[in-house]
Tab-separated table of C-alpha atoms in Angstrom:
chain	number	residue	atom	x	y	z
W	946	UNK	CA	76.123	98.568	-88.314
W	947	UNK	CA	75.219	96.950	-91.856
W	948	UNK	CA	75.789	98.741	-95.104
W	949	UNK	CA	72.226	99.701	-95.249
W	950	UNK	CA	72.377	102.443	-92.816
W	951	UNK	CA	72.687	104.828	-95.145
W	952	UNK	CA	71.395	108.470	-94.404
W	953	UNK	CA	68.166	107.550	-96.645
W	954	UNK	CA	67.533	104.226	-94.454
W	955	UNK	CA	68.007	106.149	-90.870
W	956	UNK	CA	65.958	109.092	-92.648
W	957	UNK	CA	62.916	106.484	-92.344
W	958	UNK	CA	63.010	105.211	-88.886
W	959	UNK	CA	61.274	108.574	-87.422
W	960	UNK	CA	58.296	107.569	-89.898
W	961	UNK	CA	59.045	104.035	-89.180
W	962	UNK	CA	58.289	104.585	-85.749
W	963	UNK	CA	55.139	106.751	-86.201
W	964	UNK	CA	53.968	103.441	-88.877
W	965	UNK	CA	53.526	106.098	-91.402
W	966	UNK	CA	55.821	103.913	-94.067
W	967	UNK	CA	54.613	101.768	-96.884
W	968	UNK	CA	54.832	98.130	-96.639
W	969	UNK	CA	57.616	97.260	-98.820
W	970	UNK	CA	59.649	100.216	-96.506
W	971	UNK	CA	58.442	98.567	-93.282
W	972	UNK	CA	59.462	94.695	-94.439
W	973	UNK	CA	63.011	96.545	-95.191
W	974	UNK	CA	63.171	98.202	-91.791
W	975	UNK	CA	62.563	95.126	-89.776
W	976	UNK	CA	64.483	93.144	-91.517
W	977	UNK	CA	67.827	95.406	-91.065
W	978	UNK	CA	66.694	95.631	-86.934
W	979	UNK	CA	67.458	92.755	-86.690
W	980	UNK	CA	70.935	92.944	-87.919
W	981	UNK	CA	71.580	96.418	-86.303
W	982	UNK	CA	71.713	96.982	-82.966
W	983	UNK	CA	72.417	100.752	-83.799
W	984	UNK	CA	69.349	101.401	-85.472
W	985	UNK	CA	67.639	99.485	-82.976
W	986	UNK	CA	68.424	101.773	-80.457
W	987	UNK	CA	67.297	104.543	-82.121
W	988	UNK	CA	64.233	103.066	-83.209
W	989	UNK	CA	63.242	102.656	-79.205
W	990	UNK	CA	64.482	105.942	-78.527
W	991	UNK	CA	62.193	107.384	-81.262
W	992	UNK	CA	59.386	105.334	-79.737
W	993	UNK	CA	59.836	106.825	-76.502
W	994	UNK	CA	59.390	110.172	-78.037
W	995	UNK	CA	56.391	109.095	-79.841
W	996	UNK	CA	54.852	107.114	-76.263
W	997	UNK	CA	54.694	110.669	-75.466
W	998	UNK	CA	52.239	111.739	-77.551
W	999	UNK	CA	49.404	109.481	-76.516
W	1000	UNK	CA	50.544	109.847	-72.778
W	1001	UNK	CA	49.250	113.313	-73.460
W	1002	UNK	CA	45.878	112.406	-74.660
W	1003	UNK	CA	42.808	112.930	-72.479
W	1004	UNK	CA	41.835	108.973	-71.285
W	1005	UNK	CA	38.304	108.038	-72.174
W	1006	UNK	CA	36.052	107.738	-68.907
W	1007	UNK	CA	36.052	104.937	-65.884
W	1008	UNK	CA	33.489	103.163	-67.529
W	1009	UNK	CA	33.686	102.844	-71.512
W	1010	UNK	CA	35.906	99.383	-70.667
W	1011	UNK	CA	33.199	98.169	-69.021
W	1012	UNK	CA	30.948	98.731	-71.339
W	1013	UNK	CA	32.819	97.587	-74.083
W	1014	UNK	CA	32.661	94.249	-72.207
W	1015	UNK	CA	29.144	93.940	-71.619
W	1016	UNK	CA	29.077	94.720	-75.392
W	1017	UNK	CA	31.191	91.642	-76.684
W	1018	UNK	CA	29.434	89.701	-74.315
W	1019	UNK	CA	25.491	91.356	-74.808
W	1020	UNK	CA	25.771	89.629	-78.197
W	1021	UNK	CA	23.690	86.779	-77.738
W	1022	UNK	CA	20.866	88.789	-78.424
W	1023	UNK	CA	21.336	88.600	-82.024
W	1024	UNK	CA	18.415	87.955	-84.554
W	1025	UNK	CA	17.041	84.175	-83.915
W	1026	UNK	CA	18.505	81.892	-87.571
W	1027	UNK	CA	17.437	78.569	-86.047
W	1028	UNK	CA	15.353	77.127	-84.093
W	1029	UNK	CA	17.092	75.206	-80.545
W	1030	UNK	CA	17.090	71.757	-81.330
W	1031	UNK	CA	16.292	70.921	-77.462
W	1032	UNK	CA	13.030	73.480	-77.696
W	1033	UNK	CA	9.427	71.535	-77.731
W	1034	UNK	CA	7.101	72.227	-80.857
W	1035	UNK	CA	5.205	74.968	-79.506
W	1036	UNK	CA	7.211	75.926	-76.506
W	1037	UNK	CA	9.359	79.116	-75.756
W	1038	UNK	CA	9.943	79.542	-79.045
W	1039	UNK	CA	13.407	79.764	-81.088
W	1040	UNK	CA	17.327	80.289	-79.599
W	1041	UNK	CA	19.173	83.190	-80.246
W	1042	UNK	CA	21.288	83.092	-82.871
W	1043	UNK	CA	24.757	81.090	-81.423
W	1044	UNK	CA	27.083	84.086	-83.299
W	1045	UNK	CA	30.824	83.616	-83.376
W	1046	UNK	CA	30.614	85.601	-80.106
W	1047	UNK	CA	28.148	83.801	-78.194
W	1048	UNK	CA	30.189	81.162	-79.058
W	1049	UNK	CA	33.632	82.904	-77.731
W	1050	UNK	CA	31.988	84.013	-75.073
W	1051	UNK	CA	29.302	83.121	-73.542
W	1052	UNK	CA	29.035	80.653	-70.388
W	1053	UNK	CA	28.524	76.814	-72.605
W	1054	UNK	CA	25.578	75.427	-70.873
W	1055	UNK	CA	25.573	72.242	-72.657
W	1056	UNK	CA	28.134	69.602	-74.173
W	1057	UNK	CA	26.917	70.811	-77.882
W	1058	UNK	CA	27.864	74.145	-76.723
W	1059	UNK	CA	30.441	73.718	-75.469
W	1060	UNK	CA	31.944	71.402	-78.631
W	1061	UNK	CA	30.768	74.443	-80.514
W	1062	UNK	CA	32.970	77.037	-78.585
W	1063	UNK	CA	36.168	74.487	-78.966
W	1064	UNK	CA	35.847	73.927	-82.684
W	1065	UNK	CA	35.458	77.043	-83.060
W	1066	UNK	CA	37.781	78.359	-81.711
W	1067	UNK	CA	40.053	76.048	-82.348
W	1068	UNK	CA	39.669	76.491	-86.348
W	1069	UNK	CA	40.139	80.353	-85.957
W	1070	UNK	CA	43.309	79.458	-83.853
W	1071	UNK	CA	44.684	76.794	-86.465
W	1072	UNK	CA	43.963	79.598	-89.244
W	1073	UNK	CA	46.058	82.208	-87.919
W	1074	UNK	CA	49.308	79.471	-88.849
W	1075	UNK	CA	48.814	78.669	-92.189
W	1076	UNK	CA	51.246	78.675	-95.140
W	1077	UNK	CA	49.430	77.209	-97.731
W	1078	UNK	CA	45.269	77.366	-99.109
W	1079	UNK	CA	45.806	73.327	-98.797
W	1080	UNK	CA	46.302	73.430	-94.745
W	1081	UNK	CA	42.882	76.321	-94.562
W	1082	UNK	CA	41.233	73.692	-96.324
W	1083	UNK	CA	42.186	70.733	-94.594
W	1084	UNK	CA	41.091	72.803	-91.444
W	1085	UNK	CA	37.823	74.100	-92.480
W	1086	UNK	CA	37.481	70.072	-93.566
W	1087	UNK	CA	38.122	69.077	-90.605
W	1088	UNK	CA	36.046	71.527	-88.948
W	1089	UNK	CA	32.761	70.571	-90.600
W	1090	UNK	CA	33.727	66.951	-90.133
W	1091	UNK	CA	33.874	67.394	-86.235
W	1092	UNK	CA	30.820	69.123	-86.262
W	1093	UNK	CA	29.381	65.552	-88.264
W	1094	UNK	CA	28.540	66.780	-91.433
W	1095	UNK	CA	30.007	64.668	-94.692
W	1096	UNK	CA	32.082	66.769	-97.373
W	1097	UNK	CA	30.747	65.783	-100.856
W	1098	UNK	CA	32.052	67.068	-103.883
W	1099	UNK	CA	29.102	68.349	-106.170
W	1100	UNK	CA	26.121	70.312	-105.010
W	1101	UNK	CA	23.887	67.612	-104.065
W	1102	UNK	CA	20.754	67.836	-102.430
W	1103	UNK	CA	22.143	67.563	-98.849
W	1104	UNK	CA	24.814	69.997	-98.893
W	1105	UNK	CA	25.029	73.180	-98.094
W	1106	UNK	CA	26.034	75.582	-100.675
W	1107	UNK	CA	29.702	76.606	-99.395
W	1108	UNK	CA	32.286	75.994	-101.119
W	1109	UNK	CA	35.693	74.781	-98.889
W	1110	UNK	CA	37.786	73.911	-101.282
W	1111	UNK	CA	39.558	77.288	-101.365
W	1112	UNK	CA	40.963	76.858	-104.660
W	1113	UNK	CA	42.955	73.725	-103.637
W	1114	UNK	CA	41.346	70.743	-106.359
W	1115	UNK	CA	37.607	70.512	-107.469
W	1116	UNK	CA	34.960	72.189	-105.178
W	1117	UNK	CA	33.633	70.687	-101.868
W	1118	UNK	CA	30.891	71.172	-99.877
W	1119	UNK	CA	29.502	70.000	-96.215
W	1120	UNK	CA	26.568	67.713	-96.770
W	1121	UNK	CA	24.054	66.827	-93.714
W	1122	UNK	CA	20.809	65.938	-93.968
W	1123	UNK	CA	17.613	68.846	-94.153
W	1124	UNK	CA	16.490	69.897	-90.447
W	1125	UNK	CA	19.084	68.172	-88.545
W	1126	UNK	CA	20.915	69.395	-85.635
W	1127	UNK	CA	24.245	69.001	-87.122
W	1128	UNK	CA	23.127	70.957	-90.410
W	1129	UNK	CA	22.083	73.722	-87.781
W	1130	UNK	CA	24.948	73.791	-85.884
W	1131	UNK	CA	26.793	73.706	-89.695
W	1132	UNK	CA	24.776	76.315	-90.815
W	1133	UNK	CA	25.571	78.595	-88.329
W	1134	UNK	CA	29.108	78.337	-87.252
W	1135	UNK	CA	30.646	77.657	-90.798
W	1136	UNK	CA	30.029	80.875	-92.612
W	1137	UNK	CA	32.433	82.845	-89.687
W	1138	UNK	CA	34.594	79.751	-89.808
W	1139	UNK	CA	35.344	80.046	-93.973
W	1140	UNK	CA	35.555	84.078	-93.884
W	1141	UNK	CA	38.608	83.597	-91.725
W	1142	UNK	CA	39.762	80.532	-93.784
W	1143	UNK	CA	39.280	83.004	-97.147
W	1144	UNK	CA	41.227	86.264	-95.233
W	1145	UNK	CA	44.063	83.204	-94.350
W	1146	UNK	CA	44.310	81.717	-97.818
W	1147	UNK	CA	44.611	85.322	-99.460
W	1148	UNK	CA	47.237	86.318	-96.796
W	1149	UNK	CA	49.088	83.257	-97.344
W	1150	UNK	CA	48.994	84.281	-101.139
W	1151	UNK	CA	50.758	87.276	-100.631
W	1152	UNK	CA	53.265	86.058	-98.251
W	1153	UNK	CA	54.547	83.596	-100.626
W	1154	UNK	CA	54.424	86.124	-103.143
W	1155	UNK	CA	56.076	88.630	-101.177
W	1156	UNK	CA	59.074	85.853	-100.617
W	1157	UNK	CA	59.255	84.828	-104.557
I	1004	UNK	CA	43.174	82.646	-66.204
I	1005	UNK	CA	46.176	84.333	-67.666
I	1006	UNK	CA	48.006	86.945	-65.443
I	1007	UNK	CA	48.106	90.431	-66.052
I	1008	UNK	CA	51.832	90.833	-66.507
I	1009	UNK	CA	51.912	87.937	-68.758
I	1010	UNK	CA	49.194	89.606	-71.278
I	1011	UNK	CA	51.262	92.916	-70.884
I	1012	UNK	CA	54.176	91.351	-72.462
I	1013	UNK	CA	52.903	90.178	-74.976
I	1014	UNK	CA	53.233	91.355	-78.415
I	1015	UNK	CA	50.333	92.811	-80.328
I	1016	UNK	CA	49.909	89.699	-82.768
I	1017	UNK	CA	50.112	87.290	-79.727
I	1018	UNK	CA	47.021	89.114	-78.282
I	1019	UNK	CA	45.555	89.399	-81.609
I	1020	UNK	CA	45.728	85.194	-81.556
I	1021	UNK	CA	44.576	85.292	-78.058
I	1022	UNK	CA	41.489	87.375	-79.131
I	1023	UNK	CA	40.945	85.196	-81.928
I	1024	UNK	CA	40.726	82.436	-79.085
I	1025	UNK	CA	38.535	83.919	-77.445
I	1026	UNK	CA	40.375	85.720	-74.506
I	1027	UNK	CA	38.728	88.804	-73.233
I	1028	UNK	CA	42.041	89.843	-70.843
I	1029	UNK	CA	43.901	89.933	-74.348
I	1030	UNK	CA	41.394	92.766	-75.788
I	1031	UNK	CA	41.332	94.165	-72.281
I	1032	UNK	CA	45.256	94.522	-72.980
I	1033	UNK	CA	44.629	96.069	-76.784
I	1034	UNK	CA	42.041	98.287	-74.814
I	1035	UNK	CA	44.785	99.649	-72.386
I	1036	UNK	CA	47.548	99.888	-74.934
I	1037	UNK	CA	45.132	101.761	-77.513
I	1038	UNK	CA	41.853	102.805	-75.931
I	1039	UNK	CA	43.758	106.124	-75.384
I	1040	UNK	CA	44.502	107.127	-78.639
I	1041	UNK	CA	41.457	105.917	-80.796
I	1042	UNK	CA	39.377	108.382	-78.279
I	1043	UNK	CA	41.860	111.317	-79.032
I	1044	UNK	CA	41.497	110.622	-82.854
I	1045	UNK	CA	37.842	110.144	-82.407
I	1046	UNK	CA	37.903	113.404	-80.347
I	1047	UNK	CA	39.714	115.186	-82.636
I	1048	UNK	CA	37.457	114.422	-85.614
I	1049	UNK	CA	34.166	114.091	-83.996
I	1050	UNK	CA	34.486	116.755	-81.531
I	1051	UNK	CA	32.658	115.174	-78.831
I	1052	UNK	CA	33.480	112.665	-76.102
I	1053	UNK	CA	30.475	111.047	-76.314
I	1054	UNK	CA	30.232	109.735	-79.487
I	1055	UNK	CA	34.210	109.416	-79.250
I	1056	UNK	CA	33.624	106.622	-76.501
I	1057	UNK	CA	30.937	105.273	-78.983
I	1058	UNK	CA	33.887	104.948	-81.695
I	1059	UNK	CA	35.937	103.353	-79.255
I	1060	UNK	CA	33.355	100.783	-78.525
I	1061	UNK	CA	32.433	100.245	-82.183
I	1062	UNK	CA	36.864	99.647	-83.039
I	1063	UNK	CA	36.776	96.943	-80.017
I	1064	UNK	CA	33.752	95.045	-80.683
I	1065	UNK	CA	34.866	95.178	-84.234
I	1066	UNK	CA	38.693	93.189	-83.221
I	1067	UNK	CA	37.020	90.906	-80.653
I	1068	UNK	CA	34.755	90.245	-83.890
I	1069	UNK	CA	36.815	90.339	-86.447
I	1070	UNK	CA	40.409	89.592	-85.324
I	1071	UNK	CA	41.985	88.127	-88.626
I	1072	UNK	CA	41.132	91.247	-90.096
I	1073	UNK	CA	44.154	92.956	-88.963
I	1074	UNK	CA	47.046	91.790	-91.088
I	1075	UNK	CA	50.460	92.343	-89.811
I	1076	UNK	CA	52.269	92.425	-92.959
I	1077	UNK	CA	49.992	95.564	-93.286
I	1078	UNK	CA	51.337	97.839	-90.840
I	1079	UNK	CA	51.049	97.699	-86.858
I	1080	UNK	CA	47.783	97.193	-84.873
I	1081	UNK	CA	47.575	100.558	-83.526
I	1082	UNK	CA	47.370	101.510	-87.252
I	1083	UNK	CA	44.798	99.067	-88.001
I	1084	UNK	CA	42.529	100.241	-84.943
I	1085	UNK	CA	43.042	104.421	-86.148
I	1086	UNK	CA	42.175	103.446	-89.689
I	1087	UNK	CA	38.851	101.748	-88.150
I	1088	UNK	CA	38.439	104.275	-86.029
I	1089	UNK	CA	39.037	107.260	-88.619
I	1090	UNK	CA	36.525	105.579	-91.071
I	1091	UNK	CA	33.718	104.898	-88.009
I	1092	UNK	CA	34.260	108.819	-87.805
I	1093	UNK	CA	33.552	109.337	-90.895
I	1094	UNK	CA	30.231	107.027	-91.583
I	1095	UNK	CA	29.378	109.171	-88.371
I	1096	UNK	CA	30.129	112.390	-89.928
I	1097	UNK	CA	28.404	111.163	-93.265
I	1098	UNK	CA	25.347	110.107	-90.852
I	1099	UNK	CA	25.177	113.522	-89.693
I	1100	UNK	CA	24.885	111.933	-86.219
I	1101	UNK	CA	27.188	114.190	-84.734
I	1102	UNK	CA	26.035	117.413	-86.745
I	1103	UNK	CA	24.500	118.336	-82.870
I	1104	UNK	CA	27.086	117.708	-81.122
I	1105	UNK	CA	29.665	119.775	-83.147
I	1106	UNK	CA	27.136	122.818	-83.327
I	1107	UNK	CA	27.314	122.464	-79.595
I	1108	UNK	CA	31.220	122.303	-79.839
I	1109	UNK	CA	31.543	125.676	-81.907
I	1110	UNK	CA	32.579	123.700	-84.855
I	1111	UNK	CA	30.992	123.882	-88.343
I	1112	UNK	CA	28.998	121.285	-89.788
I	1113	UNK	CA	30.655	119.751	-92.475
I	1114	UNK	CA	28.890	116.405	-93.933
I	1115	UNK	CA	31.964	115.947	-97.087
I	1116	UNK	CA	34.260	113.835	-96.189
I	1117	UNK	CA	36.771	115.289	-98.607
I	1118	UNK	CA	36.246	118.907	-96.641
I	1119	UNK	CA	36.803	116.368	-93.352
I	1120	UNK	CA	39.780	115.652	-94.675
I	1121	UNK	CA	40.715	119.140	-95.503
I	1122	UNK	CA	40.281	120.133	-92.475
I	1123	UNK	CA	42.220	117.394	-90.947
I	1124	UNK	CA	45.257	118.516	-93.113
I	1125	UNK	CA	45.033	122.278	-92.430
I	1126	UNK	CA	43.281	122.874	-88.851
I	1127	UNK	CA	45.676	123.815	-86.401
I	1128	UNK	CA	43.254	122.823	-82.749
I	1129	UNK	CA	40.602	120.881	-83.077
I	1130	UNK	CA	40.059	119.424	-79.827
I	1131	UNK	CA	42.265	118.366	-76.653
I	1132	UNK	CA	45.330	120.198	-77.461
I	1133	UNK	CA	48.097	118.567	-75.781
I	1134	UNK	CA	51.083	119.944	-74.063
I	1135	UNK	CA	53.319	117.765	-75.338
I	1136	UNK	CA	52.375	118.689	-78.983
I	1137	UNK	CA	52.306	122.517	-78.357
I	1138	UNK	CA	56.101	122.177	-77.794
I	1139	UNK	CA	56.337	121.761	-81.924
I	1140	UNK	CA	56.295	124.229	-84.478
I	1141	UNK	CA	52.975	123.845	-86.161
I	1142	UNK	CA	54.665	122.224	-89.762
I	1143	UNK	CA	56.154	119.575	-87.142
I	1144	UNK	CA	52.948	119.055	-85.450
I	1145	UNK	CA	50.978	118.905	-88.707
I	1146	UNK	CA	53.281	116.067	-90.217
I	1147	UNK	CA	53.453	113.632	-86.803
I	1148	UNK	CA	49.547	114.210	-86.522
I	1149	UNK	CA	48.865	113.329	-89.993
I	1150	UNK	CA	50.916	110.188	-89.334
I	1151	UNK	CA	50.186	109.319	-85.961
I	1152	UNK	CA	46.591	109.985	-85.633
I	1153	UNK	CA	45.356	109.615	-89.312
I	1154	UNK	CA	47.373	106.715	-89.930
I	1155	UNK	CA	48.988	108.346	-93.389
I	1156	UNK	CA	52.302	107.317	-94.924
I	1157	UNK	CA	54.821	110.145	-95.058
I	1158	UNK	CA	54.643	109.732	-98.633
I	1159	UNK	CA	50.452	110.167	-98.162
I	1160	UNK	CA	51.355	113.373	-96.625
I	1161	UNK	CA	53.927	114.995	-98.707
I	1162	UNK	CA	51.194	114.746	-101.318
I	1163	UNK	CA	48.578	115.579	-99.380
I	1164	UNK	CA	50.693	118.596	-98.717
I	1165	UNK	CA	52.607	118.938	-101.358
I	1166	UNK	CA	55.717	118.991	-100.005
I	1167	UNK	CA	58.674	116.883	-100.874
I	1168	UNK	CA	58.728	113.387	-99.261
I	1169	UNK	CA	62.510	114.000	-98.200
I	1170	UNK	CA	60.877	117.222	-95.971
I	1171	UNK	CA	58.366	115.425	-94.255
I	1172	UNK	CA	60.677	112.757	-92.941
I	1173	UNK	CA	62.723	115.691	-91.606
I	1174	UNK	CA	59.698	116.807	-90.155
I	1175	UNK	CA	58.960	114.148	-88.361
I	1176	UNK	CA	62.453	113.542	-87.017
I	1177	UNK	CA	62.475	117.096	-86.045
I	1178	UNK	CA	58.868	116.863	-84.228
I	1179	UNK	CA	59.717	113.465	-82.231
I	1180	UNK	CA	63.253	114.852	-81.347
I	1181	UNK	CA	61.484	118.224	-80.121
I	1182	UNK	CA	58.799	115.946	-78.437
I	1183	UNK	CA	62.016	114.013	-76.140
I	1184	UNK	CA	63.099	117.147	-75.257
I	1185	UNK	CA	60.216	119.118	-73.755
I	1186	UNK	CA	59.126	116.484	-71.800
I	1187	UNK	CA	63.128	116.518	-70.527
I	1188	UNK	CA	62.915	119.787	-69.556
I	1189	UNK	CA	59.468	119.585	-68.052
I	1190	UNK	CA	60.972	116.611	-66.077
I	1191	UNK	CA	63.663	118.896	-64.906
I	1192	UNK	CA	61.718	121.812	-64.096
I	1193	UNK	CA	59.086	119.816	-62.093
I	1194	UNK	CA	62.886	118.284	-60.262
I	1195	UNK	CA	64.181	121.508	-59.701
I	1196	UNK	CA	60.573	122.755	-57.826
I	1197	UNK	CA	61.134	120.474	-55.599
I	1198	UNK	CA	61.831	121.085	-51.929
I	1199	UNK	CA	65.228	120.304	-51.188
């Protein structure tokens, strides 16, 4: 047992438990479970107790999971933002929007979507590591480059008016030509793509902060 | 396809990622771990299992959205998904959408959030009383639902109820021991009715 189990520290694990501590309190808690194999018994005692109190809940019914999965998955009928590429002037019209969850989820019927689900994907994945604003941008750069638009650093007439610099050196943007697929495919997938890349950079912010 | 046992041991930010990736058997996890409790929050503030269900939906659809939204350093995931689900209540509450369906319930119509909250602090029963809660003396059970179902800080709710911080901790530790206890004794009562 470390020095910090004083009768104020142990006094916090019940709220500890129940999450109902402020942030600076929780950091301190974890920390000293790591150290103290006391408090770490209590702490899973204490959750036992607390396990009890949703065990005595009423359950929701049979079917709200289901439905909650034809709801993530029912979102490909989202307002139309651009027109399919592969559609014939005058033929069945525009393609659903491809949202971030069409593009999670739904079965890729072509290479395009299924490059689109990967990148994707694969820049939300990457996001959820970084320590710096320079590695979200490098991503997002990357990103945009596999989708085959250019980066170009002043707002041309080509680019699209994002910025994905995120702080790190003069402002960039994607650049690909007016009515092109890969400007559509840009268009649609990056917006999602640099909201995550923003929530990253600020959470990488105040991590190193935190540390300092 | 991932296992089941292998998304049940995982922790919540490792399902969080998965989500992010796009794994449906990861919020299908969250779902199992939490589903429960957002619809007894939901229940309890809504007063209706209906639109409780439709809060439930809204909080999942919102993760499997929004994943990177929930920030560890912030406090746990079951947290995160209460606090969405409390506010959802709320906008529904504001909406007057449930204003029916708690007329139906017995329950007065209140629109203002701040008498929601009120009322959140003070009402004893609102809906789905459990057994396990009944076992604590009604300041216990007022402090742990505060913090487990509202998602406050035991700082939030000595103000809230102006009591001192060092009391509601007590509280708490008090209401959770109680909590191990009675469900002890139940266990031992249900043992001792059984046929030998």
């Amino acid at each position: 047992m470390s020095n910090a189990c004083s009768a104020e520290f142990s006094s916090l694990l019940p709220a500890y438990v129940l999450d109902a501590v402020d942030d600076a309190e929780r950091d301190l808690v974890r920390a000293h479970l790591h150290d103290c194999l006391r408090c770490a018994l209590e702490v899973e005692e204490l959750r036992a107790s607390a396990a009890v109190i949703d065990d005595a809940q009423p359950e929701p019914s049979a079917e709200l999971w289901p439905r909650i999965r034809d709801a993530i998955r029912s979102c490909d009928t989202e307002p139309v933002s651009y027109e399919d590429p592969a559609a014939t002037p005058g033929g069945a019209g525009a393609a659903p929007v491809r949202t971030r969850h069409q593009a999670r989820v739904a079965p890729a019927s072509t290479s395009a979507d299924v490059d689109l689900l990967r990148l994707t994907s694969k820049a939300s994945h990457d996001l959820l590591w970084i320590q710096t604003p320079d590695e979200a941008a490098a991503i997002v750069a990357r990103f945009v480059r596999a989708l085959g638009a250019d980066i170009v650093s002043e707002n041309a007439n080509d680019c699209i008016p994002i910025d994905i610099s995120f702080g790190v050196g003069p402002p960039l943007f994607p650049a690909s030509p007016r009515l092109s697929v890969t400007r559509m495919l840009v268009e649609d997938a990056l917006p999602l793509v640099v909201e995550d890349a923003r929530r990253a950079v600020a959470l990488a912010r105040e991590r190193r902060r935190h540390n300092q | 396809m991932q296992q089941v046992w292998d998304l049940e041991n995982k922790l919540d930010d490792d399902l969080v990622a998965e989500i992010a990736a796009a794994s449906e058997g990861a919020l299908a996890e969250i779902y199992r771990r939490y589903g429960r409790a957002i619809y007894a929050t939901a229940r309890r503030l809504l007063g209706d299992n209906a639109l409780a269900e439709d809060i439930v939906q809204d909080v999942m659809v919102r993760l499997w959205d929004r994943p990177l939204a929930f920030d560890p350093r912030r406090g746990t995931l079951r947290t995160f998904l209460l606090v969405l689900a409390r506010n959802r209540c709320i906008d529904v509450l504001r909406s007057g959408r449930s204003r029916q369906a708690r007329e139906r319930s017995g329950y007065d119509v209140m629109i203002d959030v701040r008498a929601v909250d009120e009322r959140l602090a003070h009402e004893e029963d609102v809906v789905g009383v459990s057994r396990a809660l009944d076992q604590l003396s009604a300041p216990q059970r007022q402090v742990i639902e505060l913090a487990y179902f509202d998602g406050l800080t035991y700082r939030h709710i000595a103000k809230l109820l102006d009591l001192p911080e060092g009391t509601v901790k007590s509280r708490i530790r008090l209401g959770l021991a109680r909590l191990r206890t009675a469900v002890a004794d139940d266990a031992t009562v249900q043992t001792d009715g059984l046929p030998v």
